[in-house]
Coordinates of C-alpha atoms and ligand atoms in Angstrom, one line a residue:
M1 CA 7.0 -7.6 21.0
D2 CA 10.6 -8.8 20.5
I3 CA 12.9 -6.6 22.7
G4 CA 16.4 -7.4 21.6
P5 CA 19.6 -6.0 23.2
A6 CA 21.5 -3.2 21.5
A7 CA 20.1 -0.2 19.6
V8 CA 16.6 -1.0 20.7
K9 CA 14.1 1.8 21.1
T10 CA 11.1 1.9 23.2
M11 CA 8.1 2.7 21.0
L12 CA 5.4 5.0 22.4
R13 CA 2.0 3.6 21.5
L14 CA -0.6 6.3 21.3
N15 CA -4.3 6.6 20.4
T16 CA -6.1 9.2 18.3
S17 CA -7.1 11.7 21.1
A18 CA -6.2 15.3 20.5
A19 CA -3.6 15.2 23.2
D20 CA -1.9 12.1 21.7
L21 CA -1.9 13.5 18.2
S22 CA -0.2 16.7 19.4
R23 CA 2.4 14.6 21.2
A24 CA 3.0 12.6 18.1
A25 CA 3.3 15.8 16.0
D26 CA 5.9 17.1 18.5
I27 CA 7.9 13.9 17.9
L28 CA 7.7 14.4 14.2
K29 CA 8.8 18.0 14.5
G30 CA 11.7 16.9 16.7
G31 CA 13.0 14.6 13.9
G32 CA 11.4 11.4 15.3
L33 CA 9.7 8.6 13.4
V34 CA 5.9 8.2 13.8
A35 CA 3.8 5.4 12.3
F36 CA 0.2 6.5 11.6
P37 CA -2.9 5.2 10.0
T38 CA -4.1 6.4 6.6
E39 CA -7.0 5.1 4.5
T40 CA -4.6 3.0 2.4
V41 CA -2.1 1.4 4.8
Y42 CA -0.1 2.5 7.9
G43 CA 2.6 5.0 7.0
L44 CA 6.0 5.6 8.6
G45 CA 6.3 9.3 8.9
A46 CA 9.3 11.6 9.1
G47 CA 9.5 15.4 8.6
G48 CA 9.8 15.8 4.8
F49 CA 12.4 18.6 5.1
N50 CA 14.6 16.9 7.8
P51 CA 17.4 14.9 6.1
R52 CA 18.3 13.1 9.3
A53 CA 14.8 11.9 9.9
L54 CA 14.5 10.9 6.3
A55 CA 17.7 8.8 6.6
R56 CA 16.3 7.1 9.7
V57 CA 13.2 6.0 7.7
F58 CA 15.4 4.2 5.2
D59 CA 17.4 2.6 8.0
A60 CA 14.3 1.5 10.0
K61 CA 12.7 -0.1 7.0
G62 CA 15.9 -1.5 5.5
R63 CA 14.7 0.3 2.4
P64 CA 17.2 0.9 -0.5
R65 CA 18.1 4.5 -0.9
F66 CA 17.0 4.4 -4.6
D67 CA 13.4 3.9 -3.5
P68 CA 11.8 7.4 -3.2
L69 CA 9.3 8.3 -0.5
I70 CA 5.8 9.7 -0.9
I71 CA 5.3 13.2 0.7
H72 CA 2.0 13.4 2.5
I73 CA 0.4 16.8 2.7
A74 CA -2.7 18.1 4.5
G75 CA -3.8 20.7 2.1
I76 CA -3.0 22.3 -1.3
E77 CA -0.5 24.7 0.3
G78 CA 1.7 21.7 1.1
L79 CA 1.8 20.8 -2.6
E80 CA 3.4 24.0 -3.6
R81 CA 6.1 23.7 -0.9
V82 CA 7.3 20.4 -2.5
A83 CA 6.3 20.5 -6.2
R84 CA 7.1 23.0 -8.9
L85 CA 3.7 23.4 -10.5
E86 CA 4.9 26.2 -12.7
A87 CA 7.1 23.8 -14.5
L88 CA 4.1 22.0 -15.9
S89 CA 2.6 22.8 -19.3
A90 CA -0.8 24.6 -19.2
P91 CA -2.7 21.4 -20.3
R92 CA -0.8 19.3 -17.7
R93 CA -1.7 21.9 -15.0
G94 CA -5.3 21.7 -16.0
M95 CA -5.2 18.0 -15.8
L96 CA -3.6 18.2 -12.3
M97 CA -6.3 20.5 -11.1
D98 CA -9.0 18.2 -12.4
L99 CA -7.4 15.2 -10.7
I100 CA -7.0 17.1 -7.4
R101 CA -10.7 18.2 -7.5
A102 CA -11.9 14.7 -8.2
F103 CA -9.6 12.5 -6.1
W104 CA -8.0 14.4 -3.3
P105 CA -8.0 13.8 -0.5
G106 CA -7.7 10.1 -1.3
P107 CA -5.7 7.1 -2.4
L108 CA -4.0 8.8 -5.4
T109 CA -0.3 9.8 -5.4
L110 CA 0.8 12.3 -8.1
V111 CA 4.4 12.5 -9.3
L112 CA 5.3 16.1 -10.2
P113 CA 8.5 18.2 -10.7
K114 CA 10.3 18.6 -7.4
R115 CA 11.2 21.8 -5.6
P116 CA 15.0 22.0 -5.0
E117 CA 14.4 22.9 -1.3
L118 CA 13.1 19.4 -0.7
P119 CA 16.0 17.2 0.4
G120 CA 17.1 14.8 -2.4
L121 CA 16.9 11.9 0.1
A122 CA 13.1 12.2 0.1
T123 CA 13.0 11.5 -3.7
A124 CA 16.1 9.2 -3.9
G125 CA 17.8 11.9 -6.0
L126 CA 15.0 12.1 -8.6
S127 CA 14.0 15.5 -10.0
S128 CA 10.4 14.5 -9.4
V129 CA 8.4 14.2 -6.2
A130 CA 5.5 11.9 -5.3
V131 CA 2.8 13.7 -3.3
R132 CA -0.4 12.5 -1.7
F133 CA -3.2 14.1 0.3
P134 CA -4.6 11.3 2.5
S135 CA -8.3 11.4 3.5
H136 CA -7.9 9.7 6.9
P137 CA -8.7 12.3 9.6
V138 CA -5.9 11.2 11.9
A139 CA -3.3 11.4 9.1
R140 CA -4.6 14.9 8.1
K141 CA -4.5 16.2 11.7
L142 CA -1.1 14.8 12.4
I143 CA 0.4 16.3 9.1
A144 CA -1.3 19.7 9.8
L145 CA -0.1 19.8 13.4
S146 CA 3.5 18.8 12.5
T147 CA 5.5 19.9 9.5
G148 CA 2.8 20.1 6.8
A149 CA 4.9 17.8 4.6
V150 CA 5.5 14.3 6.0
A151 CA 7.5 11.7 4.1
A152 CA 5.8 8.4 4.7
P153 CA 6.4 5.1 3.0
S154 CA 4.4 2.1 4.2
A155 CA 5.3 1.2 7.8
N156 CA 6.7 -2.3 7.1
P157 CA 10.2 -3.7 6.7
F158 CA 11.2 -3.4 3.1
G159 CA 9.8 -6.1 0.9
R160 CA 7.4 -7.4 3.4
L161 CA 3.6 -7.2 3.6
S162 CA 2.2 -3.8 4.0
P163 CA 0.6 -3.0 7.4
T164 CA -3.1 -2.4 7.6
R165 CA -3.4 -2.6 11.4
A166 CA -1.3 -1.1 14.2
D167 CA -0.3 -4.6 15.4
H168 CA 1.3 -5.3 12.0
V169 CA 3.5 -2.2 12.5
A170 CA 4.4 -3.2 16.0
E171 CA 5.4 -6.6 14.8
G172 CA 7.5 -5.4 11.9
L173 CA 9.1 -2.2 13.2
G174 CA 8.3 -2.0 16.9
N175 CA 11.8 -1.5 18.1
K176 CA 13.0 0.8 15.3
I177 CA 10.6 3.7 15.5
D178 CA 9.6 6.3 18.2
C179 CA 5.9 6.2 18.1
L180 CA 2.9 4.4 16.7
I181 CA -0.6 5.8 16.6
D182 CA -3.3 3.1 16.7
G183 CA -6.2 4.2 14.5
G184 CA -7.7 0.8 13.9
P185 CA -7.8 -1.1 10.6
C186 CA -7.3 0.8 7.3
S187 CA -10.5 1.2 5.3
I188 CA -9.0 0.8 1.8
G189 CA -6.2 -1.5 2.7
I190 CA -4.1 -1.3 -0.4
E191 CA -1.5 1.3 -1.3
S192 CA -2.3 4.4 -3.4
T193 CA -2.3 4.5 -7.1
V194 CA 0.9 6.3 -8.4
L195 CA 0.3 8.5 -11.5
S196 CA 3.2 10.5 -13.1
L197 CA 2.5 13.9 -14.5
A198 CA 6.2 14.9 -14.3
E199 CA 7.2 14.3 -18.0
T200 CA 7.1 17.3 -20.2
G201 CA 6.5 15.4 -23.5
E202 CA 3.2 14.9 -25.3
E203 CA 2.5 11.4 -24.0
P204 CA -0.3 10.9 -21.6
P205 CA 0.3 10.6 -17.8
R206 CA 1.8 7.3 -16.8
L207 CA 0.3 4.8 -14.3
L208 CA 3.3 3.7 -12.3
R209 CA 1.5 1.6 -9.7
P210 CA -2.1 0.4 -9.7
G211 CA -3.8 1.1 -6.3
G212 CA -6.7 2.5 -4.4
T213 CA -7.9 4.7 -7.2
S214 CA -8.9 2.6 -10.2
R215 CA -7.4 3.2 -13.7
E216 CA -11.0 3.3 -15.0
A217 CA -11.9 6.2 -12.7
L218 CA -8.8 8.1 -13.8
E219 CA -9.3 7.5 -17.5
A220 CA -13.0 8.6 -17.3
L221 CA -11.7 11.9 -16.1
I222 CA -8.5 12.6 -18.1
G223 CA -8.5 10.0 -21.0
P224 CA -6.2 7.1 -21.7
L225 CA -3.1 6.6 -19.5
A226 CA 0.2 5.3 -20.6
A227 CA 1.5 2.3 -18.7
G228 CA 4.6 2.4 -16.6
T229 CA 7.0 -0.2 -18.1
E230 CA 8.1 -2.9 -15.6
K231 CA 11.8 -3.1 -15.5
T232 CA 13.5 -6.3 -14.5
E233 CA 17.0 -5.0 -13.8
G234 CA 18.6 -1.8 -12.7
T235 CA 16.8 1.0 -11.0
P236 CA 13.1 0.6 -11.7
E237 CA 11.3 3.6 -13.1
S238 CA 9.0 3.5 -10.1
P239 CA 10.5 1.4 -7.4
G240 CA 7.1 0.2 -6.2
M241 CA 7.3 -1.7 -9.4
L242 CA 10.1 -3.9 -8.1
K243 CA 8.8 -7.3 -8.9
S244 CA 9.1 -8.9 -5.5
H245 CA 7.4 -6.7 -3.0
Y246 CA 4.7 -7.1 -0.4
A247 CA 5.8 -10.7 0.1
P248 CA 4.7 -13.1 2.9
E249 CA 7.3 -15.4 4.4
I250 CA 5.6 -18.5 3.0
P251 CA 5.5 -19.1 -0.8
L252 CA 2.4 -17.9 -2.5
V253 CA 1.0 -19.6 -5.6
L254 CA -1.8 -17.9 -7.7
H255 CA -4.7 -19.5 -9.5
R256 CA -7.4 -18.5 -11.9
P257 CA -10.9 -19.2 -10.5
E258 CA -11.4 -22.3 -12.6
E259 CA -8.1 -23.8 -11.3
M260 CA -8.7 -22.8 -7.7
S261 CA -12.2 -24.5 -7.6
V262 CA -10.7 -27.9 -8.4
L263 CA -7.6 -27.9 -6.1
P264 CA -7.3 -30.8 -3.7
R265 CA -7.5 -29.8 0.0
N266 CA -4.1 -30.2 1.7
A267 CA -3.8 -29.6 5.5
D268 CA -0.4 -27.9 5.1
E269 CA -1.6 -25.5 2.5
G270 CA -3.5 -22.2 3.0
F271 CA -6.3 -21.2 0.6
L272 CA -7.3 -17.6 0.0
F273 CA -10.5 -17.3 -2.1
S274 CA -11.8 -14.1 -3.7
S275 CA -15.3 -14.6 -2.2
G276 CA -17.3 -16.6 0.3
A277 CA -19.2 -18.2 -2.6
A278 CA -16.0 -19.4 -4.3
R279 CA -14.8 -20.8 -1.0
N280 CA -18.1 -22.6 -0.3
A281 CA -18.3 -24.1 -3.8
W282 CA -14.8 -25.5 -3.2
L283 CA -15.7 -26.8 0.2
R284 CA -18.7 -28.6 -1.3
G285 CA -16.3 -30.3 -3.7
P286 CA -15.6 -30.2 -7.4
G287 CA -18.6 -30.5 -9.8
S288 CA -21.2 -29.2 -7.2
S289 CA -21.3 -25.7 -8.5
G290 CA -19.6 -25.6 -11.8
G291 CA -17.3 -23.0 -10.5
T292 CA -19.8 -20.1 -10.7
E293 CA -20.6 -18.0 -7.7
G294 CA -24.0 -18.8 -6.4
P295 CA -26.0 -16.5 -4.1
G296 CA -24.6 -18.3 -1.0
G297 CA -27.8 -20.2 -0.6
T298 CA -29.0 -22.3 2.3
G299 CA -27.6 -25.5 3.5
G300 CA -24.1 -24.5 2.4
P301 CA -20.9 -25.5 4.2
Q302 CA -20.0 -23.9 7.5
K303 CA -17.6 -21.0 7.3
P304 CA -14.2 -22.5 8.4
P305 CA -12.7 -21.1 11.6
A306 CA -10.1 -18.3 11.1
D307 CA -7.2 -20.5 12.0
S308 CA -8.1 -23.2 9.4
G309 CA -6.0 -21.6 6.7
I310 CA -9.1 -21.3 4.5
L311 CA -10.1 -17.7 4.0
A312 CA -12.2 -15.6 1.7
L313 CA -11.2 -12.0 0.9
S314 CA -14.8 -10.9 1.0
E315 CA -17.8 -13.0 2.2
S316 CA -20.1 -11.1 -0.2
G317 CA -17.7 -10.9 -3.1
S318 CA -17.2 -7.2 -2.8
V319 CA -14.0 -6.0 -4.4
L320 CA -13.7 -3.1 -2.0
E321 CA -13.9 -5.5 0.9
A322 CA -11.4 -7.8 -0.8
A323 CA -8.8 -5.0 -1.1
A324 CA -9.4 -4.0 2.5
N325 CA -8.8 -7.5 3.7
L326 CA -5.9 -8.5 1.4
F327 CA -2.9 -7.7 3.6
E328 CA -4.6 -8.8 6.9
S329 CA -5.5 -12.1 5.3
L330 CA -1.9 -12.7 4.0
H331 CA -0.5 -11.6 7.4
R332 CA -2.8 -14.2 9.0
L333 CA -2.0 -17.0 6.7
D334 CA 1.7 -16.2 7.1
R335 CA 1.4 -16.8 10.9
L336 CA 0.0 -20.3 10.5
K337 CA 3.3 -22.0 9.6
L338 CA 1.9 -23.5 6.4
R339 CA 4.0 -24.9 3.6
L340 CA 2.3 -22.9 0.8
I341 CA -0.5 -20.4 0.3
R342 CA -2.7 -20.7 -2.7
A343 CA -4.7 -17.5 -3.7
E344 CA -7.4 -16.9 -6.2
L345 CA -7.0 -14.0 -8.7
L346 CA -9.8 -11.4 -8.9
P347 CA -11.4 -10.2 -12.2
E348 CA -8.8 -7.8 -13.7
E349 CA -10.8 -4.5 -13.4
G350 CA -11.1 -1.6 -11.0
L351 CA -9.6 -2.3 -7.6
G352 CA -9.3 -6.0 -8.6
A353 CA -6.4 -5.1 -10.8
A354 CA -4.6 -3.5 -7.8
V355 CA -5.3 -6.6 -5.7
N356 CA -4.0 -8.9 -8.4
D357 CA -0.9 -6.7 -8.8
R358 CA -0.1 -7.1 -5.1
L359 CA -0.8 -10.8 -5.2
R360 CA 1.5 -11.2 -8.2
R361 CA 4.4 -9.3 -6.6
A362 CA 3.9 -11.3 -3.4
S363 CA 4.1 -14.6 -5.3
L364 CA 7.5 -13.7 -6.8
R365 CA 10.7 -14.6 -4.9
D366 CA 14.0 -12.8 -5.2
Ligands
LIG401 P1 5.5 3.2 -0.5 O1 5.7 4.5 0.2 O2 6.1 2.1 0.2 O3 4.0 3.0 -0.9 O4 6.3 3.4 -1.9 C1 6.3 4.6 -2.6 C2 6.4 4.3 -4.0 O5 6.0 5.5 -4.7 C3 7.8 4.1 -4.5 O6 8.2 2.8 -4.3 C4 7.7 4.4 -6.0 O7 7.1 3.3 -6.6 C5 6.7 5.6 -6.0 N1 7.4 6.8 -6.1 C6 7.7 7.7 -5.1 N2 8.3 8.8 -5.6 C7 8.4 8.6 -6.9 C8 8.9 9.4 -8.0 N3 9.5 10.6 -7.8 N4 8.8 8.9 -9.3 C9 8.2 7.7 -9.5 N5 7.7 6.9 -8.5 C10 7.8 7.4 -7.3
LIG402 MG1 5.7 0.0 0.6

């Protein structure tokens, strides 16, 4: 870890024992910043009702103050402390209850009318609040033991790749936060879906950010969703929709499978394939597989070593595994000092849409 001179903090690194979690909860209650694992990515937690702690989150991340935080709760009581459910129409409230029953705890963030008691800093001055009930047992325990409402954006410097392992947090924010709980790699690995129920009009709920809960699963339960419109200038409707976000240091170029399969191999370029089959077909050379994913087969090429810069998001082609490996793979390629990273897009459905969304943002430069 890089220990610079002034304004440097010593970060306490803890594990997930009961004693460590109660220590971390005390730090949160005292206004400190604690990074903790969730099923999506690591969060940088601060007491949701503590304006000083909230201000420190923005400073530590270098996050613009117009970018609101997600409040993490550990039970339905927490929801009522931060959101005005009574402000919703009866059909909207019914929809909310259906969503909660089906998807909480889990990777779905719901945007709802905000309670005035919650500091405006948490929501960047918006009259709505984003709330999530994570399923990760460590996150749930920490939230319950501390303030019951923990504001937690992803634990990375603003605009950089999201952290899916404790070491990613230590590298990015190690000297700016008080404590890091190492709970191992995140199982979902991609941020939560953000769905807004806050509008009072007749239009359907709006999908503000694709993520760990698929659009298809939401629509099967509550019907068609409206899309959040991507804004290119001014304050975005949902700042997670800022175009350049989640970016590696090295330029990233995206390819459809048919383009990816015929790219020449360059030693100063990294290659991120969607599946082991796609990578193997490419390693065998153009024309050998017609670009379709075979069963892996026998006599295929050797899996390249991890530091070769040739990676597959999932050996088996599982989209769940691809999402879980996305940020770790980009972090890894980023460290190899390559000139360029080339990544293959996934089919645009289910979690694949969320993976492609993160890849597209990562490929855009400010
Ligand atoms: P992060 O915590 O880094 O995953 O980012 C949280 C994201 O949630 C923000 O960047 C927004 O996109 C979204 N968000 C949080 N609060 C609101 C809100 N009140 N209205 C709309 N989107 C929100
Ligand atoms: Mg983030």
